[in-house]
PDB file of C-alpha atoms in Angstrom:
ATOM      1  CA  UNK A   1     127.024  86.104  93.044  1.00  0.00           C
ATOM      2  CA  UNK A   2     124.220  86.448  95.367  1.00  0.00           C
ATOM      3  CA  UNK A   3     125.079  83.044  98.097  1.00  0.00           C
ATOM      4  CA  UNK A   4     123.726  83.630 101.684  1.00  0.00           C
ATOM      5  CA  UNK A   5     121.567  86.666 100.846  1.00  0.00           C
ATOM      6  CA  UNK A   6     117.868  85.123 101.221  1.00  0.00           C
ATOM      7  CA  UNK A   7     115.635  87.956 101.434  1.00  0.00           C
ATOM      8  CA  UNK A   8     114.199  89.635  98.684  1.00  0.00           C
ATOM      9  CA  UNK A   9     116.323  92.990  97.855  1.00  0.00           C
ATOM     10  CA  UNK A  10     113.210  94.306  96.567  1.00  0.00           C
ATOM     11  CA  UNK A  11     114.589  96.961  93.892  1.00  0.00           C
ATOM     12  CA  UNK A  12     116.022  99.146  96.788  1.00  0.00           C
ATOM     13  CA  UNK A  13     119.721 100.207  98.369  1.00  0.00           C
ATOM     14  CA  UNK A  14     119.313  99.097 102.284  1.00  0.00           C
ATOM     15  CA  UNK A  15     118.638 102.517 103.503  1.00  0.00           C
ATOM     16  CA  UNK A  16     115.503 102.295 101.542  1.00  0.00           C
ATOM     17  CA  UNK A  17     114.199  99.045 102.092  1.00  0.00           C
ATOM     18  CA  UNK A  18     114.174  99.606 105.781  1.00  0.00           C
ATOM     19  CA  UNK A  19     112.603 102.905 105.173  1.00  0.00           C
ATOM     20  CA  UNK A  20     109.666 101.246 102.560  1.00  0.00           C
ATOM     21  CA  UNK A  21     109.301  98.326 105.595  1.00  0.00           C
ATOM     22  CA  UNK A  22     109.039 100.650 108.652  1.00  0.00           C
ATOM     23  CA  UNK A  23     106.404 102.661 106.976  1.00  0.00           C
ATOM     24  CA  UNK A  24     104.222  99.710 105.570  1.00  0.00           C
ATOM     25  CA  UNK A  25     104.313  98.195 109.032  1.00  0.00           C
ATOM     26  CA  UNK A  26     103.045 101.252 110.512  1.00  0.00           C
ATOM     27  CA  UNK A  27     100.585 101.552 107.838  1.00  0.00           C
ATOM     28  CA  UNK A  28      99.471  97.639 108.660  1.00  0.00           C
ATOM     29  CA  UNK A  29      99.630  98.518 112.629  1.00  0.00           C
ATOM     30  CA  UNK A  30      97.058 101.339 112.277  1.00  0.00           C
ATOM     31  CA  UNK A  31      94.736 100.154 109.610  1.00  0.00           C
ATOM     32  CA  UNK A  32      94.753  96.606 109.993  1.00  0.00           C
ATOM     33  CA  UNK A  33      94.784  95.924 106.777  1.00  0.00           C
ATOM     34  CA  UNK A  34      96.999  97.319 103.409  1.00  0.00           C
ATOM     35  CA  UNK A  35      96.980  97.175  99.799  1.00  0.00           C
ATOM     36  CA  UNK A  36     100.622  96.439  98.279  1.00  0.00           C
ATOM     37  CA  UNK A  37     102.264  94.279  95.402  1.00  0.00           C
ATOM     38  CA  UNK A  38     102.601  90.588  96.204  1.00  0.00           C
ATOM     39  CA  UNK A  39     106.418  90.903  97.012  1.00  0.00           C
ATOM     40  CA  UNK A  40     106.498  94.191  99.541  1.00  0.00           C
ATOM     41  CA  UNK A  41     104.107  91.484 100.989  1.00  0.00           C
ATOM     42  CA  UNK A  42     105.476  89.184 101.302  1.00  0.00           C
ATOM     43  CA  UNK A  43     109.122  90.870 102.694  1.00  0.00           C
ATOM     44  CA  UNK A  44     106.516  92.541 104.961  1.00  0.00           C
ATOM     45  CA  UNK A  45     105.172  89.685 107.045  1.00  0.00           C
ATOM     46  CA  UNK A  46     109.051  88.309 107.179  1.00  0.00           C
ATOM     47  CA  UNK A  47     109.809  91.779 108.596  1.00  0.00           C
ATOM     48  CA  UNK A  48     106.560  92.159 110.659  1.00  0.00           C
ATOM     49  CA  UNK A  49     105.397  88.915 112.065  1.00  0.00           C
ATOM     50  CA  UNK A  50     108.683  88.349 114.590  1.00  0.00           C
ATOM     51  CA  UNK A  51     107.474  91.748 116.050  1.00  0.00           C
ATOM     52  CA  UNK A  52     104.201  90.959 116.618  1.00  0.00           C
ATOM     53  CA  UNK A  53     105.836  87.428 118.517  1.00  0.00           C
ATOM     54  CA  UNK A  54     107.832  90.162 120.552  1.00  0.00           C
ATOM     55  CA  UNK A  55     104.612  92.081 121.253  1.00  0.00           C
ATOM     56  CA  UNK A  56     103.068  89.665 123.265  1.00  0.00           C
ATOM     57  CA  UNK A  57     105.230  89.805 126.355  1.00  0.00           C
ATOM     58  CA  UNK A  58     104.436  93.275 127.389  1.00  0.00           C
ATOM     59  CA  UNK A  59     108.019  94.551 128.655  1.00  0.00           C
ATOM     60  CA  UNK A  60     109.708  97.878 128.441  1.00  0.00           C
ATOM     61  CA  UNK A  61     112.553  96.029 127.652  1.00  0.00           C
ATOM     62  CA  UNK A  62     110.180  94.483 124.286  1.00  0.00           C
ATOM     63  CA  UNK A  63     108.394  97.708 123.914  1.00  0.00           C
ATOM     64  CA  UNK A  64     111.955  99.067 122.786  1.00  0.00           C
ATOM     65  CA  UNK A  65     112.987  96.691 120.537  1.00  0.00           C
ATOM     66  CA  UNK A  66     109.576  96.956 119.036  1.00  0.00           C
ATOM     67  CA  UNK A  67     110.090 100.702 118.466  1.00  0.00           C
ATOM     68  CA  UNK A  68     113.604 100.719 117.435  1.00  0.00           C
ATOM     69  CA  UNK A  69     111.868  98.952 114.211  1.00  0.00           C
ATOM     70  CA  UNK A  70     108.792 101.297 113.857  1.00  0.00           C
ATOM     71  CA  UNK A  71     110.354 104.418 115.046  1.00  0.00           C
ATOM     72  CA  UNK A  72     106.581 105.372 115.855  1.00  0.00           C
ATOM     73  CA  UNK A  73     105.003 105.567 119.521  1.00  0.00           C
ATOM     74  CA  UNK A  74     101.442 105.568 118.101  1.00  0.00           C
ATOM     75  CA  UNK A  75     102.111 102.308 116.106  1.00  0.00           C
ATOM     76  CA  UNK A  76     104.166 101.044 118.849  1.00  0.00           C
ATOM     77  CA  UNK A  77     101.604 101.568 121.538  1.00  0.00           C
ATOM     78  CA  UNK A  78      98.597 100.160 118.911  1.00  0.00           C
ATOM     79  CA  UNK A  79     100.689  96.604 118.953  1.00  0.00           C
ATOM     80  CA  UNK A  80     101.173  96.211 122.450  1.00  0.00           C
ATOM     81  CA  UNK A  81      97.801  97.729 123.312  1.00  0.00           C
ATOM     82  CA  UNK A  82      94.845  96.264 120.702  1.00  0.00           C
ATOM     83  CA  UNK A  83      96.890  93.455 118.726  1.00  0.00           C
ATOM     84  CA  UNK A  84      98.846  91.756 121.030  1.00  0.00           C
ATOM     85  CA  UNK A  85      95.764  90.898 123.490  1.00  0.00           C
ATOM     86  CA  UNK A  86      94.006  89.673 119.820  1.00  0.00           C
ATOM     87  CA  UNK A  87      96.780  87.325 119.124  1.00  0.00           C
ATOM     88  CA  UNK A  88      97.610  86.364 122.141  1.00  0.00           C
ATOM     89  CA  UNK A  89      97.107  82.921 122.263  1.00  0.00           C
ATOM     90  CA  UNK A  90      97.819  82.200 118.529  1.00  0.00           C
ATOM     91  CA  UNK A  91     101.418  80.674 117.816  1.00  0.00           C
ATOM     92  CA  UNK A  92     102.023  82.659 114.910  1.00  0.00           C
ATOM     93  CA  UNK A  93     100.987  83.337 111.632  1.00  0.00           C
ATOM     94  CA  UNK A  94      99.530  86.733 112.419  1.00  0.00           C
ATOM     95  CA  UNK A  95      99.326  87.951 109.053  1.00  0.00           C
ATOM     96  CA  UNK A  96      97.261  86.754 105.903  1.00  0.00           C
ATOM     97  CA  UNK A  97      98.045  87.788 102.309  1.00  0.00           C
ATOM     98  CA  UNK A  98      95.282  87.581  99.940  1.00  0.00           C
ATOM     99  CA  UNK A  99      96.428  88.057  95.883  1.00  0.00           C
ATOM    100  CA  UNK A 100      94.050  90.234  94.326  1.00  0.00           C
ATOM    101  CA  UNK A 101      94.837  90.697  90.597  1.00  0.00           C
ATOM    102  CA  UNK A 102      97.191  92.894  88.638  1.00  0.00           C
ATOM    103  CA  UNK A 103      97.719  96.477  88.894  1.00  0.00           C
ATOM    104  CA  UNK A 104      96.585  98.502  84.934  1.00  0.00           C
ATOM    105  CA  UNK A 105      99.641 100.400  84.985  1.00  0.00           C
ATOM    106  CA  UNK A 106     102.860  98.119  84.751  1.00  0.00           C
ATOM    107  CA  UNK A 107     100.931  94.593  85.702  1.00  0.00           C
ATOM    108  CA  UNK A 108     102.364  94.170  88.952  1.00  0.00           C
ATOM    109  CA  UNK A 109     101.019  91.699  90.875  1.00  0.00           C
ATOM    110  CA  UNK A 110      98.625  92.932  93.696  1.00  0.00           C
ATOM    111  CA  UNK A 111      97.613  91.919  97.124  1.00  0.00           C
ATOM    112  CA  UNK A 112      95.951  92.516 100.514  1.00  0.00           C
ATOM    113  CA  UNK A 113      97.727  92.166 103.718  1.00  0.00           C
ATOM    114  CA  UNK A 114      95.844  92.039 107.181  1.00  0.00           C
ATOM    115  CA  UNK A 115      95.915  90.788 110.521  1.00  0.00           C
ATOM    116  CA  UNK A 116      94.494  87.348 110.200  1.00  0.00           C
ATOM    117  CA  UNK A 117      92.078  87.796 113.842  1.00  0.00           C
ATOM    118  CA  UNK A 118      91.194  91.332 113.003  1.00  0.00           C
ATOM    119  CA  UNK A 119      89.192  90.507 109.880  1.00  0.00           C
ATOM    120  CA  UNK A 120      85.675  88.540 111.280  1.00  0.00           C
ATOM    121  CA  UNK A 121      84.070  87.933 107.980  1.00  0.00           C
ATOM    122  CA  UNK A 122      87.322  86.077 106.447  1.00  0.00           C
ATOM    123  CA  UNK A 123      87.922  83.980 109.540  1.00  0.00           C
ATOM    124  CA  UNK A 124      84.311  83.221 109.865  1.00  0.00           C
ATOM    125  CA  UNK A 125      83.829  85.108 113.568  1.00  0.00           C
ATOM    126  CA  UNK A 126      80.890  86.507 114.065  1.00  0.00           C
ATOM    127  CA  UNK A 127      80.797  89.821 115.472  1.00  0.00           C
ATOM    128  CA  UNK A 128      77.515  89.637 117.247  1.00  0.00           C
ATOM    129  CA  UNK A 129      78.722  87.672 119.878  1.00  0.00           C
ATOM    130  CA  UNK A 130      76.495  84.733 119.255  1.00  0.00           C
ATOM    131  CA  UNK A 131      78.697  81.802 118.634  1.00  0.00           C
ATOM    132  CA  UNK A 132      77.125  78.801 115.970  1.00  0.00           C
ATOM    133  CA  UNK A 133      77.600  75.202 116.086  1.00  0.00           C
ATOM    134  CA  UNK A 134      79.099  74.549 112.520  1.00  0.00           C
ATOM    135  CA  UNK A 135      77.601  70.932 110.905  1.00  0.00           C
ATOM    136  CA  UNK A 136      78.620  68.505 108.260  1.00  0.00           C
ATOM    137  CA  UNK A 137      75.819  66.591 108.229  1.00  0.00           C
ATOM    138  CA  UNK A 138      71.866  68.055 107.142  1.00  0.00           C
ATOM    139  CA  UNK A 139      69.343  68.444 109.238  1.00  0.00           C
ATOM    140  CA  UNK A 140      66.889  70.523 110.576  1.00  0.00           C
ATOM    141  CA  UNK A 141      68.942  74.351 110.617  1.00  0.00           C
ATOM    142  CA  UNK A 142      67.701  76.449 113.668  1.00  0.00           C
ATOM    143  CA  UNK A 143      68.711  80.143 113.657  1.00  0.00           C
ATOM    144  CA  UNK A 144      68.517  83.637 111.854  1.00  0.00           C
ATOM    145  CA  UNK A 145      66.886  81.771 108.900  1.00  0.00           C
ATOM    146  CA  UNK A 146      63.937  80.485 110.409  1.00  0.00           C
ATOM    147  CA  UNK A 147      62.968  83.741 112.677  1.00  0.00           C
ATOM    148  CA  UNK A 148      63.405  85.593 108.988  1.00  0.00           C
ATOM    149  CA  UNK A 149      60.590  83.402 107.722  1.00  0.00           C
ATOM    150  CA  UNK A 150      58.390  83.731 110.112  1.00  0.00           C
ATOM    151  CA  UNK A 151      58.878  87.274 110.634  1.00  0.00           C
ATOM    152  CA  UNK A 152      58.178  87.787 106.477  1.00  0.00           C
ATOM    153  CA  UNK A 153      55.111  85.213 107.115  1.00  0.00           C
ATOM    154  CA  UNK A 154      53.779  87.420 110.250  1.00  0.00           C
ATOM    155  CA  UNK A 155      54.060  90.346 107.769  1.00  0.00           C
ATOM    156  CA  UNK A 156      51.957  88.590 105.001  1.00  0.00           C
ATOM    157  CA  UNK A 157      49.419  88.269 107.403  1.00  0.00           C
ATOM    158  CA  UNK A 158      49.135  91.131 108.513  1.00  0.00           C
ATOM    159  CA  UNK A 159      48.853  93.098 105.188  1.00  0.00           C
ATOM    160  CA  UNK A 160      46.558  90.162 103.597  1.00  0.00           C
ATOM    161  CA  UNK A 161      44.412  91.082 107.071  1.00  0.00           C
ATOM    162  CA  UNK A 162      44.051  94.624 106.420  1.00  0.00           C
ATOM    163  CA  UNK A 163      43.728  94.692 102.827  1.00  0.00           C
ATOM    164  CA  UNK A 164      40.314  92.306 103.372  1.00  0.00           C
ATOM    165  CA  UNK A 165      38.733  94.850 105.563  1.00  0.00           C
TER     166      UNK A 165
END
């Protein structure tokens, strides 16, 4: 009988479940952003995300317990360095997981994993710097739209100009 035991066993003796989690963290710390199946996924941001929360109060005292689950000073010193100023003042849910199909071998269901503030397209940040006002009602739209137009009309002109003389 399986009563009490709530996370997923995932195939693996407990030796080797740690092993598979440490190094897809790592893997996630330095690249921001893995491709897994849905269920190392999901066990991952169980086994990930209540690091991260320790990451944001930057003691030696959490920088340990960080790295006696990594086991890796680079990762170690990535988190407390790049992503815990990035989600710093979110309350949790650091980590997104996007399905994206079925693998051709077996059929396992696949999926991405990131860091939900490191990905600017998905979260609708702009990386420019320049910050829109989103709408829900029409209207007259000022922006990179209208300085395209005229920029293709002043172009028109131009070459309409020089191909009459």
């Amino acid at each position: 009988m399986r009563h009490g035991k709530k996370h997923n066993h995932l195939g693996r003796q407990r030796g080797h479940r740690i092993a598979l989690l440490r190094n897809l963290s790592i893997a996630l710390i330095t690249h921001k952003r893995i491709r897994t199946t849905l269920a190392k996924a999901k066990a991952l941001r169980v086994h990930l995300e209540p690091i991260v929360t320790k990451s944001k109060t930057n003691t030696s005292h959490s920088r340990r317990v960080a790295f006696s689950y990594l086991q890796d000073k680079v990762a170690t010193k990535e988190l407390f360095d790049v992503i815990s100023e990035k989600v710093a003042n979110r309350p949790g849910g650091y980590l997104r997981i996007i399905k994206t199909g079925f693998r051709q071998g077996d059929g396992a269901e696949m999926a991405m994993i990131e860091f939900v503030d490191f990905n600017t397209v998905y979260s609708g940040q702009e990386s420019s710097g320049s910050k829109k006002k989103s709408r829900r009602r029409g209207g007259k739209k000022s922006g990179g739209a209208t300085e395209a137009k005229a920029a293709v009309a002043a172009a028109v002109a131009t070459k309409a100009d020089s191909e009459e003389e």
